[in-house]
Amino acid sequence: MSTMKAAVVQQGEFSVTDLPVPTPGPGQLLLRVVRAGICGSDLHARSHTADLHALGRDLGYEAIMSPAQQVVMGHEFVGELVARGPKTKRSWTTGTRVVAVPMVKHGDEIHMTGFDVDAPGAYAEYLLVQEAFAFAVPDGVDDDKAAFTEPLAVAWHAVRRGEVGRRPAIVIGCGPIGLAVILMLKASGVKTIVASDLSPTRRELARRCGATVVVDPREQSPWTAYELKGPVGSVTELADFGLSAIGAMRKVPLLPWGRVMRAGEKLGAAPAGPVVFECVGVPGILDQIFAAAPVRSRIVGVGVCMEPDTVRTTLALNKEHEIRFVFAYDPEEFQHALHLIASGKVDPSPLHTGTVGLGDLTQAFTDLGDPEAHAKILVDPSL
């Protein structure tokens, strides 16, 4: 077991080659990869490697992949434990199925699995994970479902940061991450989930994942496809609401109308729009949302846009939109995503539309560009 098969990407092209099997260092586990997922960020990393490299350096991550390097991608995975490194718990037994936060530490340096030449990813027969970030897969969870732990953790983090509560949720874009967000919105008990996508296939998947209203934005606006509970949707309606409400209260003698108004705000009675999850990640989408979303909407940026974008901030300003961008998750959210799968509360099966071997990655990446062909493709290195 001195060498392994791995798919490397260099200058945007995949090739399958032989690489040394990694040796687990202190605090690390060696896994035999059983399944790996192809993420939208993998598509971006392959086609926009130079942009990703520049972005990483701006963020202080000097080791991020560059176009000239041969990198083993793949950060969504489930594997079987093969070996333990020094300073790991003896309770880990060979053959245990494991999922892990895709991050390893060599010495004092952190490396992102699948995006770094020093942290080869899961498009290979074997990979290293950090024991502190590793979680055993419960019995009864099949490999295909376990492989969705990482993307569901991303979605769970986005939903938590969105703090939807009793507000409606609108998901713009029903690619894999949008569908995962819908699954997590449903799991968290959100009653109104509006899903918007141009693709008939993805709209049907959105229904299967739990969307309560599904629209083709060319035929129906997602902003009018549900009942907005509350008196306002536009800036003028907000002003009219304020005029009417304050006018009525000030007619009551001795009523401390200012304190009543602030108390109403704390109780959630103030006008508020939906929570919008932007899951497309292409230039122009955010500006469209700013223009169309009701006043006081909360907008959660989930989609990865690798190109410069232009937005009219005055739209968001005048409507008092709240904007939150989200990235990844923390280890507890990762573990919770695994728990939701194991408990049956979340079933990612509708997203799984194909499985390929290492030699089929080029075609798989091409196929994922067609929304009618696939949602999520898994990689089985044994094929």
XYZ file of C-alpha atoms in Angstrom:
383
model
C 0.000 0.000 0.000
C 2.782 2.410 -0.889
C 0.949 4.144 -3.734
C -2.643 5.042 -4.516
C -4.721 6.219 -7.437
C -5.669 9.882 -7.326
C -7.255 12.384 -9.701
C -5.177 15.557 -9.849
C -6.138 18.844 -11.441
C -3.554 21.110 -13.051
C -4.269 24.096 -15.265
C -7.932 23.091 -15.135
C -7.382 19.569 -16.476
C -7.904 16.285 -14.613
C -5.654 13.251 -14.862
C -5.442 10.058 -12.833
C -2.000 9.282 -11.472
C -0.179 7.282 -8.805
C 0.722 9.147 -5.617
C 2.224 8.008 -2.319
C -0.306 6.958 0.293
C -0.243 9.682 2.975
C 1.247 8.854 6.352
C -0.810 10.053 9.315
C 1.062 12.463 11.544
C 0.349 13.376 15.165
C -3.390 13.718 15.758
C -4.287 12.439 12.281
C -6.220 9.480 10.869
C -5.778 7.785 7.506
C -9.014 6.925 5.702
C -9.780 4.799 2.684
C -12.177 6.966 0.704
C -15.549 5.315 0.173
C -17.437 8.258 -1.359
C -16.598 11.842 -2.195
C -18.954 14.586 -3.302
C -18.420 17.087 -6.096
C -19.165 20.538 -4.697
C -20.012 23.702 -6.577
C -16.891 25.244 -5.066
C -14.902 22.458 -6.754
C -16.322 23.559 -10.094
C -15.295 27.136 -9.310
C -11.848 26.089 -8.083
C -11.161 24.163 -11.275
C -12.279 26.880 -13.693
C -11.229 29.938 -11.639
C -8.067 28.641 -9.960
C -6.112 31.855 -10.482
C -8.947 33.928 -9.020
C -9.242 31.517 -6.088
C -5.499 31.761 -5.466
C -5.620 35.549 -5.463
C -8.629 35.517 -3.139
C -6.925 33.112 -0.744
C -3.837 35.267 -0.540
C -5.991 38.330 0.153
C -7.507 36.361 3.037
C -4.078 35.454 4.370
C -4.103 31.828 3.144
C -0.837 31.675 1.202
C -0.921 27.904 0.658
C -4.138 27.850 -1.367
C -3.952 26.041 -4.709
C -2.541 27.736 -7.801
C -3.100 26.788 -11.473
C 0.403 25.340 -11.958
C 0.175 22.922 -9.031
C -1.105 19.362 -9.172
C -3.864 19.289 -6.572
C -6.112 16.472 -5.388
C -9.490 18.090 -4.845
C -12.499 16.791 -2.909
C -13.573 18.035 0.530
C -16.884 16.176 0.962
C -16.324 12.541 1.881
C -16.879 9.457 3.972
C -14.119 6.912 4.466
C -13.058 3.855 6.442
C -10.360 4.127 9.081
C -7.139 2.431 7.988
C -4.488 3.749 10.361
C -3.956 6.134 13.280
C -1.122 8.571 13.719
C 0.694 9.262 16.991
C -1.231 10.939 19.805
C -4.633 9.620 18.684
C -7.175 7.709 20.764
C -6.936 3.933 20.800
C -10.730 3.758 20.757
C -10.665 4.347 17.003
C -10.990 0.894 15.414
C -9.974 -0.123 11.931
C -12.920 -0.126 9.548
C -14.867 2.585 11.388
C -16.615 4.805 8.884
C -15.642 8.423 9.367
C -16.656 11.866 8.138
C -14.564 14.902 8.992
C -14.291 18.649 8.732
C -11.937 19.008 5.727
C -8.956 20.592 7.406
C -5.581 19.225 8.534
C -2.731 20.658 10.539
C 0.916 20.086 9.686
C 3.109 21.516 12.407
C 1.747 24.975 13.116
C 0.037 25.419 9.742
C -3.601 24.771 8.833
C -4.360 23.417 5.356
C -7.782 23.174 3.692
C -8.377 19.656 2.397
C -8.907 19.579 -1.357
C -7.757 23.160 -1.950
C -4.111 22.860 -1.030
C -1.210 20.830 -2.421
C -0.270 19.984 1.188
C -3.748 18.659 2.010
C -4.737 16.221 -0.774
C -8.474 15.691 -0.955
C -10.894 12.830 -1.442
C -10.624 12.348 -5.205
C -8.208 9.607 -4.288
C -8.144 6.196 -2.687
C -6.846 7.514 0.650
C -6.722 10.802 2.560
C -5.750 12.241 5.918
C -8.132 13.849 8.413
C -7.584 15.520 11.756
C -8.808 13.363 14.638
C -10.220 16.394 16.470
C -12.486 17.085 13.488
C -13.425 13.448 12.762
C -16.782 11.866 13.586
C -17.796 8.214 13.416
C -20.751 7.514 11.142
C -23.572 5.794 13.081
C -24.605 2.304 12.054
C -27.499 2.288 9.624
C -26.409 5.393 7.699
C -25.436 4.305 4.215
C -22.304 5.641 2.530
C -24.122 7.759 -0.027
C -26.048 9.656 2.644
C -23.044 10.046 4.929
C -21.156 11.703 2.062
C -23.638 14.590 2.249
C -22.635 15.563 5.803
C -20.337 18.395 4.693
C -22.690 20.186 2.249
C -25.574 19.812 4.689
C -23.389 21.395 7.374
C -22.885 24.369 5.038
C -26.651 24.629 4.597
C -27.331 24.237 8.324
C -24.907 27.067 9.091
C -26.651 29.283 6.528
C -30.077 28.520 8.014
C -28.851 29.161 11.555
C -27.298 32.465 10.524
C -30.511 33.349 8.709
C -32.516 33.164 11.955
C -35.738 32.692 10.032
C -38.065 32.169 12.997
C -41.662 32.672 11.888
C -40.783 34.618 8.774
C -41.146 33.128 5.299
C -37.968 31.876 3.625
C -37.255 32.447 -0.055
C -34.537 30.375 -1.713
C -33.220 31.885 -4.948
C -31.499 29.138 -6.926
C -32.108 25.418 -6.437
C -28.727 23.961 -7.267
C -27.178 21.558 -4.731
C -26.616 24.199 -2.051
C -30.077 25.718 -2.539
C -31.645 22.279 -2.240
C -29.602 21.580 0.880
C -30.807 24.867 2.364
C -34.402 23.821 1.656
C -33.805 20.501 3.441
C -32.454 22.324 6.470
C -35.211 24.943 6.481
C -37.749 22.153 6.560
C -35.842 20.360 9.330
C -35.801 23.545 11.397
C -39.592 23.885 11.158
C -39.955 26.815 8.746
C -43.571 26.800 7.522
C -43.293 28.809 4.301
C -40.413 27.925 1.977
C -40.515 29.504 -1.477
C -38.088 28.048 -4.036
C -37.271 29.811 -7.303
C -35.301 28.331 -10.210
C -35.338 28.384 -14.005
C -34.826 24.607 -14.265
C -37.889 22.310 -14.236
C -35.749 19.475 -12.876
C -34.457 21.542 -10.002
C -37.909 22.870 -9.214
C -39.143 19.300 -8.885
C -36.188 18.467 -6.632
C -37.067 21.526 -4.526
C -40.557 20.109 -4.013
C -39.105 16.755 -2.973
C -36.779 18.497 -0.527
C -39.648 20.282 1.196
C -40.361 23.604 -0.547
C -43.978 24.650 0.038
C -44.120 26.990 -2.974
C -42.068 26.473 -6.144
C -41.903 29.031 -8.952
C -40.382 29.550 -12.367
C -39.261 33.202 -12.089
C -39.954 33.707 -15.798
C -43.637 33.041 -15.140
C -44.232 33.988 -11.508
C -42.424 36.273 -9.113
C -41.152 34.566 -5.943
C -41.980 37.792 -4.117
C -45.719 37.452 -4.804
C -45.997 33.664 -4.726
C -46.824 33.572 -1.032
C -48.811 35.627 1.434
C -46.623 38.238 3.121
C -47.935 38.446 6.664
C -47.793 42.073 7.624
C -48.937 45.400 6.279
C -45.950 46.414 4.161
C -44.003 45.322 1.133
C -42.651 48.567 -0.278
C -41.082 51.748 1.069
C -44.280 53.739 0.521
C -46.383 51.080 2.260
C -43.969 51.204 5.217
C -44.376 54.972 5.428
C -48.157 54.701 5.193
C -48.216 52.034 7.895
C -46.160 54.262 10.195
C -48.365 57.270 9.533
C -51.555 55.328 10.256
C -50.246 53.497 13.321
C -48.639 56.509 14.986
C -51.611 58.713 14.120
C -54.016 56.280 15.756
C -51.928 55.946 18.915
C -51.466 59.687 19.336
C -55.230 60.135 19.386
C -55.377 58.233 22.681
C -54.958 60.683 25.576
C -51.916 60.098 27.784
C -50.885 56.977 25.854
C -47.083 56.657 25.908
C -47.107 55.871 22.202
C -43.300 55.906 21.894
C -42.882 53.180 24.513
C -45.728 51.201 22.953
C -43.999 51.358 19.581
C -40.651 50.158 20.986
C -42.359 47.380 22.949
C -44.068 46.241 19.753
C -40.720 46.097 18.001
C -39.254 43.871 20.734
C -42.260 41.545 20.462
C -41.770 41.192 16.715
C -44.763 43.294 15.713
C -42.714 45.675 13.578
C -42.893 45.255 9.789
C -40.377 42.711 8.453
C -39.840 41.041 5.110
C -38.840 37.438 4.420
C -35.439 35.835 4.888
C -33.915 35.414 1.440
C -31.223 32.837 0.697
C -29.216 33.785 -2.400
C -27.893 30.456 -3.691
C -26.988 31.335 -7.292
C -23.669 33.154 -7.016
C -23.550 35.003 -10.333
C -23.159 38.740 -10.940
C -26.423 40.669 -10.885
C -28.435 38.407 -8.600
C -27.871 40.417 -5.426
C -28.886 43.641 -7.142
C -32.050 41.986 -8.445
C -32.873 40.863 -4.908
C -32.234 44.356 -3.528
C -34.670 45.751 -6.091
C -37.429 43.172 -5.691
C -37.391 41.979 -2.073
C -39.877 43.573 0.350
C -38.660 46.164 2.820
C -36.710 44.978 5.848
C -35.876 41.631 4.296
C -32.896 39.694 5.595
C -30.671 38.532 2.744
C -28.288 35.633 3.328
C -25.511 35.309 0.749
C -24.769 31.603 0.268
C -23.872 31.351 -3.434
C -20.197 31.629 -4.385
C -19.606 34.375 -6.960
C -16.036 34.323 -8.300
C -16.459 37.448 -10.409
C -16.696 41.129 -9.458
C -20.275 42.282 -8.950
C -22.029 45.624 -8.926
C -24.953 46.386 -6.632
C -26.985 49.514 -6.001
C -26.507 49.847 -2.280
C -29.062 52.650 -2.152
C -31.757 50.053 -2.886
C -30.763 48.040 0.179
C -30.342 51.231 2.204
C -33.775 52.658 1.422
C -35.449 49.304 2.075
C -33.409 48.690 5.227
C -32.338 45.267 4.011
C -30.170 43.282 6.361
C -27.361 41.454 4.555
C -25.447 38.494 5.929
C -22.836 36.442 4.114
C -22.067 32.918 5.291
C -19.120 30.593 4.864
C -18.694 26.945 5.870
C -19.684 25.921 9.437
C -18.235 25.058 12.816
C -17.545 21.500 14.083
C -20.751 21.384 16.139
C -22.813 22.272 13.072
C -20.969 19.571 11.128
C -21.760 16.992 13.807
C -25.383 18.175 13.935
C -25.743 17.685 10.180
C -24.560 14.093 10.607
C -27.071 13.646 13.454
C -29.924 14.943 11.286
C -29.027 12.407 8.583
C -28.674 9.551 11.073
C -31.984 10.369 12.756
C -33.813 10.396 9.424
C -34.953 13.974 9.948
C -33.042 14.981 6.815
C -32.829 12.750 3.752
C -30.365 14.017 1.129
C -31.190 11.223 -1.325
C -33.091 13.475 -3.789
C -29.863 15.412 -4.412
C -27.888 12.298 -5.402
C -28.216 11.926 -9.161
C -25.103 9.973 -10.141
C -21.929 8.162 -9.094
C -18.651 8.056 -11.050
C -15.074 6.817 -10.723
C -11.889 8.874 -10.620
C -11.414 8.580 -14.370
C -14.830 10.117 -15.032
C -14.309 13.425 -13.237
C -13.842 15.532 -16.358
C -17.170 14.371 -17.772
C -18.872 14.668 -14.381
C -17.753 18.292 -13.990
C -19.097 19.001 -17.489
C -22.399 17.256 -16.751
C -22.891 19.290 -13.578
C -23.021 22.407 -15.727
C -26.395 21.224 -17.075
C -29.123 21.731 -14.438
C -31.375 19.248 -16.215
C -28.764 16.486 -16.042
C -27.609 16.374 -12.441
C -27.859 17.894 -8.982
C -25.097 16.108 -7.082
C -22.591 13.540 -8.308
C -20.656 11.335 -5.894
C -17.239 9.820 -6.597
C -16.409 6.193 -5.752
C -12.637 5.712 -6.093
C -13.091 1.937 -6.349
C -14.936 2.217 -9.684
